[in-house]
Every structure is written in structure tokens, then in C-alpha cells.
């Protein structure tokens, strides 16, 4: 099991400052949730519901203990979780993904099968990654476009939207 690398307070603060009032009343999906810190912050800032996807069972259990009633915790691998959510017709206003750095997930995320079925018309997809990883949109069947990219030390937040 890899060590969890929680999103820093500085990055969380910047993220939610950028998102502003978009969080209030939104459906929030936290992929690779780790400690659940980002999804929990979304709930604290008025998200209607947060869904946490964390494949490591004991981490998912820890999130479950502290997350409250407006949340759903899936202890599944991300691909399986996306399929599970799609089958239930769930849609999200904000999808946040923080995969393990330098793991190849940045290349996979934009073309993850059925990911687009989780988007509302105006969904925002945010990927946290290392500044050493390029977020490339080569295999992008969902017509996603990068609308912004912000660096915070070793961390980069890339914001995408369907074109």
C-alpha cells in the first residue's frame, strides 16, 4: 500500500478560492480520495453531497467515520467506481481527482471509460498532479479542454471542462 499524500492546506485553500460559490449546493466527486480532505472541505463549504472514491479499504473506512450523512464512500478502484456511479445515473458538478503522483494516471484520466457520463452540462473536472507530470489530452474522446492550470510548489491543479 502506497503512503497517502494528503493535499496540502495551501492547495486546498487555493482550490476552494478558485471554485468560490460553485461549491454551494453542488454534487462533488472526490476520486483517489486518500484522507478525504478535499471532499470533506467541499461538504464544509456547502456541497449538497460528496462521493469519495478510495480503493484502500481502511482509508475508505476512516472517511466513512468522519464524513456525515451527505456523503457516499466507495472502496473501489477508480475504473470500477466510475462504472458503478454511471450505472446508477449519478452526475456531478465538480469532479476532483488526486491520483498518486508519477503513476501514469494523468495519461489515463481524460480518456477513462464512461467518465463523461458523470458530467452535468457545465461540470468542472480538476486534476491535482505533480508539476513534473504533463496533463496531456491526446486520447480525449470526451472533448475536454484545459481551461486553467495553476502551480503551487510541486503541485499543479489542472482545470478542465467539456468543450
Coordinates of C-alpha atoms in Angstrom, one line a residue:
X1 CA 0.0 0.0 0.0
X2 CA 1.4 3.4 -1.0
X3 CA 1.6 6.1 1.6
X4 CA -1.1 8.7 1.3
X5 CA -0.1 12.2 0.2
X6 CA -2.7 14.5 1.5
X7 CA -3.5 17.6 -0.5
X8 CA -1.7 20.5 1.3
X9 CA -3.7 23.2 3.1
X10 CA -2.3 25.8 0.7
X11 CA -3.5 23.8 -2.3
X12 CA -7.0 23.2 -0.7
X13 CA -7.3 26.9 0.1
X14 CA -6.3 27.9 -3.4
X15 CA -8.7 25.3 -4.9
X16 CA -11.7 26.5 -3.0
X17 CA -10.9 30.1 -3.5
X18 CA -10.9 29.4 -7.3
X19 CA -14.1 27.4 -7.1
X20 CA -15.8 30.1 -4.9
X21 CA -19.6 29.8 -4.8
X22 CA -19.7 26.9 -7.3
X23 CA -19.3 24.5 -4.4
X24 CA -22.5 25.6 -2.6
X25 CA -25.3 23.1 -3.5
X26 CA -23.1 21.1 -5.9
X27 CA -22.7 17.3 -6.3
X28 CA -18.9 16.7 -5.6
X29 CA -16.9 13.7 -6.6
X30 CA -13.5 13.1 -5.0
X31 CA -11.5 10.4 -6.9
X32 CA -8.5 8.9 -5.2
X33 CA -9.8 10.5 -2.0
X34 CA -7.0 9.4 0.3
X35 CA -7.8 11.0 3.6
X36 CA -10.9 12.6 2.1
X37 CA -9.7 16.1 3.0
X38 CA -10.8 17.7 -0.3
X39 CA -14.3 16.2 -0.3
X40 CA -14.8 17.0 3.3
X41 CA -13.9 20.6 2.6
X42 CA -16.4 20.7 -0.2
X43 CA -19.1 19.5 2.3
X44 CA -18.0 22.1 4.8
X45 CA -18.4 24.8 2.1
X46 CA -21.9 23.8 1.3
X47 CA -21.7 20.9 -1.2
X48 CA -25.1 19.1 -1.4
X49 CA -23.3 15.7 -1.5
X50 CA -19.8 14.4 -1.8
X51 CA -18.9 11.0 -3.1
X52 CA -15.5 9.7 -2.1
X53 CA -13.7 7.0 -4.1
X54 CA -10.8 5.4 -2.3
X55 CA -9.6 1.9 -3.1
X56 CA -7.7 1.3 0.1
X57 CA -10.4 -0.1 2.5
X58 CA -9.0 1.2 5.8
X59 CA -8.7 4.8 4.3
X60 CA -12.3 4.5 3.0
X61 CA -13.4 3.3 6.4
X62 CA -11.7 6.3 8.0
X63 CA -13.5 8.7 5.7
X64 CA -16.8 6.9 6.4
X65 CA -16.3 7.6 10.2
X66 CA -16.0 11.4 9.7
X67 CA -17.9 12.3 6.6
X68 CA -21.5 12.5 7.7
X69 CA -24.9 11.9 6.1
X70 CA -24.4 13.8 2.8
X71 CA -21.7 11.5 1.6
X72 CA -21.2 8.2 -0.1
X73 CA -17.9 6.3 0.2
X74 CA -16.9 3.8 -2.4
X75 CA -14.0 1.5 -1.6
X76 CA -13.4 0.6 -5.2
X77 CA -10.7 1.0 -7.8
X78 CA -11.4 4.2 -9.8
X79 CA -12.4 2.4 -13.0
X80 CA -14.9 0.2 -11.2
X81 CA -16.2 3.2 -9.2
X82 CA -16.9 5.2 -12.3
X83 CA -18.8 2.2 -13.8
X84 CA -20.8 1.8 -10.5
X85 CA -21.7 5.5 -10.5
X86 CA -22.7 5.5 -14.2
X87 CA -25.0 2.5 -13.7
X88 CA -26.8 4.5 -11.0
X89 CA -27.1 7.6 -13.2
X90 CA -25.1 9.8 -10.9
X91 CA -23.9 13.1 -12.2
X92 CA -21.5 15.6 -10.7
X93 CA -20.9 19.4 -10.9
X94 CA -17.3 19.1 -9.7
X95 CA -15.1 16.1 -10.2
X96 CA -11.8 16.3 -8.3
X97 CA -9.1 13.7 -8.9
X98 CA -5.8 13.4 -7.0
X99 CA -4.1 10.2 -8.3
X100 CA -0.8 9.1 -7.0
X101 CA 1.9 11.3 -8.4
X102 CA 4.1 9.9 -11.3
X103 CA 1.9 6.8 -11.6
X104 CA 0.7 7.3 -15.2
X105 CA -2.9 8.2 -14.2
X106 CA -2.6 11.7 -15.8
X107 CA -2.4 10.0 -19.1
X108 CA -5.4 7.8 -18.3
X109 CA -7.9 10.1 -16.7
X110 CA -9.0 12.2 -19.7
X111 CA -10.0 9.1 -21.6
X112 CA -11.3 7.0 -18.7
X113 CA -14.2 4.9 -20.0
X114 CA -17.6 6.4 -19.2
X115 CA -16.2 9.4 -17.4
X116 CA -18.3 11.7 -19.5
X117 CA -21.5 10.1 -18.3
X118 CA -20.7 11.5 -14.8
X119 CA -20.7 15.1 -16.2
X120 CA -23.5 17.6 -16.0
X121 CA -23.7 20.1 -18.8
X122 CA -21.4 22.6 -17.0
X123 CA -19.2 20.2 -14.9
X124 CA -15.7 21.1 -13.9
X125 CA -13.0 18.4 -13.8
X126 CA -10.0 19.1 -11.7
X127 CA -6.8 17.0 -11.6
X128 CA -4.1 17.5 -9.0
X129 CA -0.8 16.3 -10.2
X130 CA 3.0 16.8 -9.9
X131 CA 4.5 19.7 -11.8
X132 CA 6.8 17.1 -13.3
X133 CA 3.8 15.3 -15.0
X134 CA 2.2 16.8 -18.1
X135 CA -1.5 16.5 -18.3
X136 CA -1.9 15.5 -22.0
X137 CA -5.2 15.4 -23.8
X138 CA -4.2 13.2 -26.7
X139 CA -6.7 10.3 -26.2
X140 CA -9.6 12.5 -25.3
X141 CA -12.9 11.1 -26.5
X142 CA -14.9 13.5 -24.4
X143 CA -13.8 16.7 -26.0
X144 CA -12.3 18.0 -22.7
X145 CA -10.3 21.2 -22.8
X146 CA -7.8 22.6 -20.3
X147 CA -9.2 26.0 -19.1
X148 CA -6.6 26.7 -16.5
X149 CA -3.5 25.3 -14.8
X150 CA -2.1 26.6 -11.6
X151 CA 1.2 25.7 -9.8
X152 CA 1.7 25.6 -6.1
X153 CA 5.2 24.4 -5.3
X154 CA 5.5 20.8 -6.5
X155 CA 1.7 20.6 -7.1
X156 CA -0.3 21.6 -10.1
X157 CA -4.1 21.9 -10.4
X158 CA -5.4 21.5 -13.9
X159 CA -9.0 22.6 -14.6
X160 CA -10.9 21.0 -17.5
X161 CA -14.3 21.4 -19.0
X162 CA -16.1 19.7 -21.8
X163 CA -15.9 21.9 -25.0

